Amino acid sequence: MARSSTSGVLPSPPNCVTATACASAATCSFTNAEAAGQAAAPAGGTVVWQTAEPLTLVRGDGAEFGLNRSMIVGRGEDNDLVLTGDTSASQRHSKIDLVAGQAIITDLSSRNGTWVNGKKISGPTRLKHADKILVGDTVFRLRVGSQPLADADSKPKQSAALGVGLFVGGGVLTLIVVGAVIVIGIILFAAWSFFFQPEPTPIPPTAVSAPSAESPVSAATEQASAERAALRALVWIVAPVGNPRTTNDASTGSGSLLSDQGYVLTNFHVVGDLDTGRLYNREKWAQVGLNWNSPDAAPDTFYRAEVVLHDSQLDLALLHIIALENGDPLPADTSFPFLPVGNSDDLKIGDPIAVLGFPGLGGDTPTLTRGTVSGFLRDEFNNLERGWIKTDAEINPGNSGGMAINARGELVGVPTQAFTGADVTGKISEIRPINFAASLIDLIP
């Protein structure tokens, strides 16, 4: 899950009071007395590259921040760029230095790390044009001069209500409840204008059935076919935080369609606050997006869904699609693709498993990562044996609530969280076994 906000606050330079003010599209420059301070070249290093072109950080909601001095980015109010409301960001998360006209980013021992183009940085890293920088749940891109940011600038502007500020990554690493997140929210809320156009004609869906045991195809071919079928039942979820009609803040994640009537299973933390057990908005609704014709592309059709049941202790929630995105009733013949549910108790160490979701760091399209069942963990909080499935299949920001499927394409778990550590190579991801969602799934007609 990821959270986004447009309320980041700058330290009141003359021409840019707050990040919210910048969201109107004006480019903000840091012009206070500290602007003269630039970082020196790294000790012992010889810097030969130089650029005179202006450098700009472009946030996912379109807000722009000119870089003409070194700056600290984080959640603390004393930072140069304040990520207000980004609970995944550390108080002092990262630092961007200007060295010979270039931007060098360094992580300041943050809780979740600093990521550039989907990779966690381990030292000072030079930023190039169009690089994606993930700080907490907030994503920025670096623009050099007036060069376009191809996959962002070419997209339509969103409406000012729910559409602003959803270009985010997700909380990651040292025990992160993965969400978000989704990095590029711009394409999502371009869909606000879709109700002015004819509704796409859905492809008549059918249940995703597992291939028969007698099929002559190889195991690899069978698994690939099952994965392609499962992809049609994958959805992108956006839950407004606050009043859905006025808020600029939202939580994003993934989900699985489990019924042709539009029932969706996801993590509770995608639609609600785990600390309080409350949903993010009193209306109890979220938006659900999918792509009927090209399921491997970004969602282009969105619907309104309500939260019908949730279990914050197990971090699970069941949604039901009830209307079109603009609130109009669903066409009478609407029938959604859906995924068969497997038995997580049948899983064994070494079994193949695949994780599908919208991780955000790679763009606004779905991602599939394959791995194996690495083991099982006890859920101490809920006193559950085999409360978690361990896997080496990577779970990234935004995958929260998505699908973990077996080789037959059956849903066997809900990707929930990931762990890393200084003494660990790679990630250990954890999946909530699908059998623990039985109390929710049993309510589906």
Coordinates of C-alpha atoms in Angstrom, one line a residue:
M1 CA 0.0 0.0 0.0
A2 CA 1.1 3.5 -0.6
R3 CA 0.0 6.8 0.6
S4 CA 0.3 10.0 -1.3
S5 CA -0.1 13.6 -0.3
T6 CA 0.1 17.1 -1.8
S7 CA 0.8 18.8 1.5
G8 CA 4.6 18.7 1.7
V9 CA 5.9 22.0 3.1
L10 CA 8.9 24.0 2.1
P11 CA 10.7 26.4 4.5
S12 CA 8.9 29.4 3.0
P13 CA 11.3 30.8 0.4
P14 CA 9.9 34.0 -1.2
N15 CA 8.5 32.4 -4.4
C16 CA 7.4 29.1 -3.1
V17 CA 5.7 28.9 0.3
T18 CA 4.5 25.4 0.3
A19 CA 4.5 22.3 -1.8
T20 CA 0.7 22.5 -1.9
A21 CA 1.0 25.9 -3.5
C22 CA 3.4 24.4 -6.1
A23 CA 0.9 21.8 -7.1
S24 CA -0.8 24.4 -9.2
A25 CA 2.0 23.7 -11.7
A26 CA 4.4 26.6 -11.1
T27 CA 8.1 25.6 -10.8
C28 CA 9.4 26.4 -7.3
S29 CA 13.0 27.4 -6.7
F30 CA 14.8 27.4 -3.4
T31 CA 15.9 31.0 -3.1
N32 CA 16.5 31.6 0.6
A33 CA 19.9 32.5 2.1
E34 CA 21.0 28.9 2.0
A35 CA 20.8 28.8 -1.8
A36 CA 24.4 29.7 -2.1
G37 CA 25.6 26.6 -0.4
Q38 CA 26.5 23.8 -2.8
A39 CA 28.2 20.5 -2.0
A40 CA 31.9 20.1 -2.7
A41 CA 33.2 17.2 -4.8
P42 CA 33.5 13.9 -3.0
A43 CA 36.8 13.6 -1.2
G44 CA 39.6 12.3 -3.4
G45 CA 37.3 12.4 -6.5
T46 CA 37.9 14.2 -9.7
V47 CA 34.7 15.7 -11.2
V48 CA 34.8 16.4 -14.9
W49 CA 31.1 16.5 -15.8
Q50 CA 29.3 19.8 -15.6
T51 CA 25.9 21.1 -16.7
A52 CA 24.5 24.6 -16.7
E53 CA 20.9 23.4 -17.3
P54 CA 18.4 23.9 -14.5
L55 CA 17.5 20.8 -12.5
T56 CA 14.0 20.2 -11.3
L57 CA 12.4 17.6 -9.1
V58 CA 8.9 16.8 -10.4
R59 CA 6.6 15.1 -7.9
G60 CA 3.9 12.7 -9.0
D61 CA 1.1 15.2 -8.7
G62 CA 2.9 17.6 -11.0
A63 CA 4.4 19.9 -8.3
E64 CA 7.9 21.0 -9.3
F65 CA 10.8 22.0 -7.1
G66 CA 13.8 23.7 -8.6
L67 CA 17.2 22.5 -7.4
N68 CA 19.7 25.3 -7.0
R69 CA 21.2 24.2 -3.7
S70 CA 21.8 21.1 -1.6
M71 CA 18.7 20.0 0.3
I72 CA 17.4 17.5 2.9
V73 CA 14.3 15.5 2.2
G74 CA 12.2 13.9 4.9
R75 CA 9.1 14.0 7.2
G76 CA 10.6 16.3 9.8
E77 CA 9.4 20.0 9.7
D78 CA 13.0 21.2 9.7
N79 CA 13.8 19.6 6.3
D80 CA 14.2 21.6 3.1
L81 CA 11.6 19.5 1.4
V82 CA 9.0 18.3 4.0
L83 CA 7.0 15.1 3.1
T84 CA 4.0 15.9 5.4
G85 CA 1.7 12.9 5.8
D86 CA 4.2 10.4 4.3
T87 CA 4.4 8.0 7.2
S88 CA 6.8 5.7 5.3
A89 CA 9.4 8.5 5.2
S90 CA 12.0 9.0 7.9
Q91 CA 12.4 12.3 9.8
R92 CA 15.6 12.9 7.8
H93 CA 15.3 10.5 4.9
S94 CA 17.8 11.6 2.2
K95 CA 20.0 14.4 1.0
I96 CA 20.5 15.8 -2.5
D97 CA 23.8 17.6 -3.1
L98 CA 24.7 19.7 -6.1
V99 CA 28.2 18.7 -7.3
A100 CA 29.6 20.3 -10.5
G101 CA 26.1 21.0 -11.7
Q102 CA 24.9 17.4 -11.1
A103 CA 22.5 16.1 -8.5
I104 CA 23.9 13.5 -6.1
I105 CA 21.4 11.7 -3.8
T106 CA 22.5 10.0 -0.5
D107 CA 20.3 8.0 1.9
L108 CA 20.5 9.2 5.5
S109 CA 20.2 5.8 7.1
S110 CA 16.4 6.0 6.6
R111 CA 14.0 3.3 7.8
N112 CA 12.9 2.2 4.3
G113 CA 15.8 3.3 2.2
T114 CA 16.0 5.5 -0.8
W115 CA 15.3 4.0 -4.2
V116 CA 16.4 5.2 -7.7
N117 CA 14.7 3.5 -10.7
G118 CA 13.5 0.6 -8.6
K119 CA 16.9 -0.1 -6.9
K120 CA 17.8 0.7 -3.3
I121 CA 20.9 2.9 -3.3
S122 CA 23.8 2.0 -1.0
G123 CA 25.9 5.1 -1.4
P124 CA 26.0 8.5 -3.1
T125 CA 24.2 8.1 -6.5
R126 CA 24.3 10.5 -9.4
L127 CA 20.9 11.3 -10.8
K128 CA 20.2 11.5 -14.5
H129 CA 17.3 13.0 -16.5
A130 CA 14.0 11.2 -16.0
D131 CA 15.3 9.1 -13.0
K132 CA 12.6 8.0 -10.6
I133 CA 13.4 8.6 -6.9
L134 CA 11.3 6.9 -4.2
V135 CA 11.5 8.6 -0.8
G136 CA 9.1 6.9 1.7
D137 CA 5.8 6.7 -0.3
T138 CA 6.6 9.7 -2.4
V139 CA 8.1 9.6 -5.9
F140 CA 9.9 12.3 -7.7
R141 CA 11.5 12.5 -11.1
L142 CA 14.5 14.5 -12.1
R143 CA 14.1 16.8 -15.1
V144 CA 17.2 18.3 -16.7
G145 CA 16.6 21.6 -18.5
S146 CA 13.4 21.6 -20.5
Q147 CA 13.7 17.9 -21.6
P148 CA 10.3 16.1 -21.5
L149 CA 9.6 13.3 -19.1
A150 CA 8.2 11.1 -21.8
D151 CA 6.0 8.7 -19.7
A152 CA 4.7 11.5 -17.5
D153 CA 4.4 14.7 -19.5
S154 CA 2.5 13.0 -22.3
K155 CA -0.4 12.1 -20.0
P156 CA -3.4 14.3 -19.5
K157 CA -3.8 16.4 -16.4
Q158 CA -6.1 15.1 -13.7
S159 CA -9.1 16.7 -12.0
A160 CA -8.4 18.6 -8.9
A161 CA -10.4 16.4 -6.6
L162 CA -9.2 12.8 -6.0
G163 CA -6.8 12.9 -8.9
V164 CA -4.0 15.0 -7.4
G165 CA -1.1 13.5 -5.7
L166 CA -1.4 9.8 -6.5
F167 CA 2.0 9.4 -8.2
V168 CA 3.6 7.5 -5.4
G169 CA 5.7 4.5 -4.7
G170 CA 5.1 2.5 -1.6
G171 CA 6.5 1.8 1.9
V172 CA 9.4 -0.6 1.5
L173 CA 12.0 -2.6 3.3
T174 CA 12.7 -3.1 7.0
L175 CA 9.3 -4.7 7.7
I176 CA 7.2 -2.7 5.3
V177 CA 3.5 -3.1 4.9
V178 CA 3.8 -2.9 1.1
G179 CA 1.3 -0.9 -0.7
A180 CA 1.2 1.9 -2.9
V181 CA 1.6 2.3 -4.2
I182 CA 1.5 3.0 -7.2
V183 CA 4.1 5.3 -8.7
I184 CA 2.2 6.9 -11.5
G185 CA -1.2 8.1 -10.5
I186 CA -1.5 10.5 -13.4
I187 CA -2.8 7.8 -15.8
L188 CA -5.3 6.7 -13.1
F189 CA -7.1 9.9 -12.8
A190 CA -7.0 10.7 -16.5
A191 CA -9.8 8.2 -16.3
W192 CA -12.0 10.8 -14.5
S193 CA -12.7 12.1 -18.0
F194 CA -13.6 8.8 -19.4
F195 CA -17.3 9.1 -18.5
F196 CA -17.5 11.7 -21.3
Q197 CA -16.5 8.9 -23.8
P198 CA -18.4 5.7 -24.6
E199 CA -17.8 3.0 -22.0
P200 CA -15.4 0.3 -23.3
T201 CA -17.2 -2.9 -24.4
P202 CA -16.2 -5.6 -21.9
I203 CA -15.0 -8.9 -23.2
P204 CA -17.4 -11.5 -21.9
P205 CA -15.4 -13.0 -19.0
T206 CA -15.4 -16.5 -17.7
A207 CA -14.0 -18.0 -14.6
V208 CA -10.3 -18.7 -14.8
S209 CA -10.3 -22.5 -14.7
A210 CA -7.2 -24.5 -13.9
P211 CA -5.8 -26.6 -16.8
S212 CA -6.8 -30.3 -16.6
A213 CA -4.3 -32.8 -15.2
E214 CA -4.5 -34.6 -18.5
S215 CA -3.3 -31.7 -20.5
P216 CA -0.3 -32.6 -22.6
V217 CA 1.4 -29.2 -22.3
S218 CA 4.5 -28.9 -20.2
A219 CA 4.4 -27.7 -16.7
A220 CA 6.1 -24.4 -17.7
T221 CA 3.6 -23.8 -20.5
E222 CA 0.7 -24.7 -18.2
Q223 CA 1.9 -22.2 -15.5
A224 CA 2.4 -19.4 -18.1
S225 CA -1.1 -20.0 -19.4
A226 CA -2.5 -19.9 -15.9
E227 CA -0.6 -16.7 -15.1
R228 CA -2.0 -14.9 -18.2
A229 CA -5.5 -15.9 -17.3
A230 CA -5.0 -14.7 -13.7
L231 CA -3.8 -11.4 -14.9
R232 CA -7.4 -10.6 -16.2
A233 CA -8.7 -10.8 -12.6
L234 CA -6.0 -8.4 -11.2
V235 CA -7.3 -4.9 -10.3
W236 CA -5.8 -1.6 -9.1
I237 CA -7.4 -0.1 -6.0
V238 CA -7.4 3.6 -5.0
A239 CA -9.0 4.4 -1.6
P240 CA -9.6 8.1 -0.9
V241 CA -8.3 9.2 2.5
G242 CA -11.0 11.6 3.9
N243 CA -13.9 13.0 1.9
P244 CA -13.7 11.3 -1.5
R245 CA -15.1 14.4 -3.2
T246 CA -12.6 16.8 -1.9
T247 CA -9.5 15.0 -0.7
N248 CA -6.1 15.0 -2.5
D249 CA -4.9 12.1 -0.4
A250 CA -5.3 8.4 -1.2
S251 CA -4.0 4.9 -0.5
T252 CA -3.3 2.6 -3.4
G253 CA -2.8 -1.1 -3.8
S254 CA -3.8 -4.2 -5.7
G255 CA -6.6 -6.7 -5.5
S256 CA -8.1 -9.9 -6.9
L257 CA -11.5 -10.4 -8.5
L258 CA -13.1 -13.5 -7.0
S259 CA -16.6 -13.3 -8.5
D260 CA -18.3 -12.3 -11.8
Q261 CA -20.4 -10.0 -9.6
G262 CA -17.3 -7.9 -8.8
Y263 CA -16.2 -9.0 -5.4
V264 CA -12.5 -8.1 -4.7
L265 CA -10.2 -9.4 -2.0
T266 CA -7.3 -7.1 -0.9
N267 CA -5.3 -6.1 2.2
F268 CA -7.1 -4.0 4.8
H269 CA -4.2 -1.6 4.9
V270 CA -5.0 -0.6 1.3
V271 CA -8.4 0.7 2.4
G272 CA -8.0 1.4 6.1
D273 CA -5.6 2.3 9.0
L274 CA -4.1 -0.8 10.7
D275 CA -3.4 1.2 13.9
T276 CA -7.0 2.4 14.4
G277 CA -8.8 -0.3 12.5
R278 CA -10.9 2.4 10.7
L279 CA -11.5 2.8 7.0
Y280 CA -9.8 5.7 5.3
N281 CA -13.2 7.3 4.5
R282 CA -16.7 7.3 6.0
E283 CA -18.3 6.5 2.7
K284 CA -16.5 3.1 2.8
W285 CA -15.7 3.2 -0.9
A286 CA -12.7 2.9 -3.2
Q287 CA -12.0 3.0 -6.9
V288 CA -11.2 -0.2 -8.7
G289 CA -9.4 -0.2 -12.1
L290 CA -8.7 -2.8 -14.7
N291 CA -8.1 -3.1 -18.5
W292 CA -10.7 -5.3 -20.2
N293 CA -8.9 -5.6 -23.6
S294 CA -5.2 -5.5 -22.6
P295 CA -4.8 -6.8 -19.0
D296 CA -1.0 -6.4 -19.2
A297 CA -1.5 -2.7 -19.8
A298 CA -2.4 0.1 -17.4
P299 CA -6.0 0.1 -16.2
D300 CA -8.3 2.2 -18.4
T301 CA -11.7 1.4 -16.9
F302 CA -12.6 2.3 -13.3
Y303 CA -15.5 1.4 -11.0
R304 CA -16.7 2.4 -7.6
A305 CA -16.5 -0.3 -4.9
E306 CA -17.7 -0.4 -1.3
V307 CA -15.9 -2.2 1.5
V308 CA -18.4 -4.9 2.6
L309 CA -16.3 -6.7 5.2
H310 CA -12.8 -6.4 6.7
D311 CA -10.5 -8.0 9.3
S312 CA -7.9 -5.6 10.4
Q313 CA -6.2 -8.2 12.6
L314 CA -5.5 -10.4 9.6
D315 CA -5.1 -7.4 7.3
L316 CA -7.8 -8.5 4.8
A317 CA -10.8 -6.8 3.3
L318 CA -13.5 -7.7 0.8
L319 CA -14.8 -5.1 -1.6
H320 CA -17.8 -5.1 -4.0
I321 CA -18.0 -3.2 -7.2
I322 CA -21.3 -1.4 -7.1
A323 CA -21.2 1.4 -9.8
L324 CA -19.4 3.0 -12.6
E325 CA -16.7 5.4 -11.8
N326 CA -19.1 8.4 -11.9
G327 CA -21.6 6.7 -9.7
D328 CA -24.0 5.5 -12.4
P329 CA -25.4 2.0 -12.2
L330 CA -23.5 -0.9 -13.7
P331 CA -24.9 -2.2 -17.0
A332 CA -27.2 -5.1 -16.4
D333 CA -24.9 -7.5 -18.4
T334 CA -21.7 -6.6 -16.6
S335 CA -19.8 -9.7 -15.7
F336 CA -16.3 -9.5 -14.3
P337 CA -13.4 -12.0 -14.9
F338 CA -12.4 -13.7 -11.7
L339 CA -9.9 -16.0 -10.2
P340 CA -10.4 -19.5 -8.7
V341 CA -9.4 -19.9 -5.0
G342 CA -7.0 -22.7 -4.1
N343 CA -6.0 -24.3 -0.8
S344 CA -3.0 -22.8 0.9
D345 CA -2.7 -25.8 3.2
D346 CA -1.6 -27.8 0.3
L347 CA 1.5 -25.7 -0.3
K348 CA 4.9 -27.3 0.3
I349 CA 8.4 -25.8 0.4
G350 CA 9.7 -25.6 -3.1
D351 CA 6.3 -25.3 -4.8
P352 CA 6.3 -22.6 -7.5
I353 CA 4.4 -19.4 -6.7
A354 CA 3.9 -16.1 -8.6
V355 CA 3.1 -12.7 -7.3
L356 CA 1.0 -10.3 -9.4
G357 CA 0.2 -6.6 -8.6
F358 CA 0.9 -3.0 -9.4
P359 CA 4.3 -2.4 -7.7
G360 CA 4.6 1.2 -8.9
L361 CA 8.3 1.4 -9.3
G362 CA 8.2 0.0 -12.9
G363 CA 5.3 2.2 -14.0
D364 CA 1.5 2.0 -14.0
T365 CA 1.3 -1.5 -15.6
P366 CA 1.0 -4.8 -13.7
T367 CA 4.0 -6.9 -12.8
L368 CA 4.5 -10.6 -12.3
T369 CA 7.4 -12.1 -10.4
R370 CA 7.9 -15.8 -10.0
G371 CA 9.5 -17.6 -7.1
T372 CA 9.0 -20.6 -4.8
V373 CA 7.5 -21.3 -1.4
S374 CA 10.6 -20.8 0.9
G375 CA 8.9 -21.8 4.1
F376 CA 6.2 -20.9 6.6
L377 CA 6.1 -18.6 9.6
R378 CA 4.0 -18.5 12.7
D379 CA 1.9 -15.3 13.1
E380 CA 2.7 -14.4 16.7
F381 CA 0.3 -11.5 16.7
N382 CA -2.7 -13.6 15.8
N383 CA -1.4 -16.9 17.3
L384 CA -1.6 -18.7 14.0
E385 CA 0.6 -21.6 12.9
R386 CA 1.7 -21.2 9.3
G387 CA 0.3 -17.7 9.5
W388 CA 2.6 -16.5 6.8
I389 CA 4.0 -18.0 3.6
K390 CA 7.6 -17.1 3.0
T391 CA 8.7 -16.7 -0.6
D392 CA 11.6 -15.4 -2.6
A393 CA 9.2 -13.9 -5.2
E394 CA 9.7 -10.2 -4.7
I395 CA 6.9 -8.0 -3.3
N396 CA 7.3 -4.4 -4.2
P397 CA 5.5 -1.2 -3.2
G398 CA 1.9 -1.4 -4.5
N399 CA 1.7 -5.2 -4.6
S400 CA -0.2 -5.2 -1.3
G401 CA -3.5 -6.9 -1.6
G402 CA -2.6 -8.4 -5.0
M403 CA -2.5 -12.1 -5.8
A404 CA -0.2 -15.0 -5.1
I405 CA -1.0 -17.9 -7.3
N406 CA 0.1 -21.5 -7.7
A407 CA 1.2 -23.2 -10.9
R408 CA -2.5 -23.9 -11.7
G409 CA -3.4 -20.2 -11.5
E410 CA -5.4 -20.6 -8.2
L411 CA -5.3 -17.8 -5.6
V412 CA -3.3 -19.2 -2.6
G413 CA -2.4 -16.0 -0.8
V414 CA -2.4 -12.2 -0.5
P415 CA 1.0 -10.5 -0.8
T416 CA 1.3 -8.4 2.3
Q417 CA 4.8 -7.4 3.5
A418 CA 8.5 -7.7 2.8
F419 CA 11.6 -7.7 5.0
T420 CA 15.2 -6.8 4.4
G421 CA 18.2 -6.3 6.6
A422 CA 21.8 -5.4 6.4
D423 CA 22.8 -9.0 6.9
V424 CA 20.2 -10.3 4.3
T425 CA 20.8 -10.6 0.6
G426 CA 17.7 -9.7 -1.3
K427 CA 14.2 -9.8 0.3
I428 CA 12.1 -12.2 2.2
S429 CA 8.5 -11.6 1.3
E430 CA 5.5 -12.7 3.3
I431 CA 2.1 -13.7 2.0
R432 CA -1.1 -14.2 4.0
P433 CA -2.4 -17.7 3.2
I434 CA -5.8 -17.6 1.4
N435 CA -7.4 -20.1 3.8
F436 CA -7.4 -17.3 6.5
A437 CA -9.6 -15.3 4.2
A438 CA -12.3 -18.0 4.3
S439 CA -14.7 -15.9 6.5
L440 CA -14.6 -13.1 3.9
I441 CA -14.8 -15.3 0.8
D442 CA -17.7 -17.3 2.1
L443 CA -19.8 -14.2 2.0
I444 CA -19.5 -13.9 -1.8
P445 CA -22.9 -15.0 -3.3

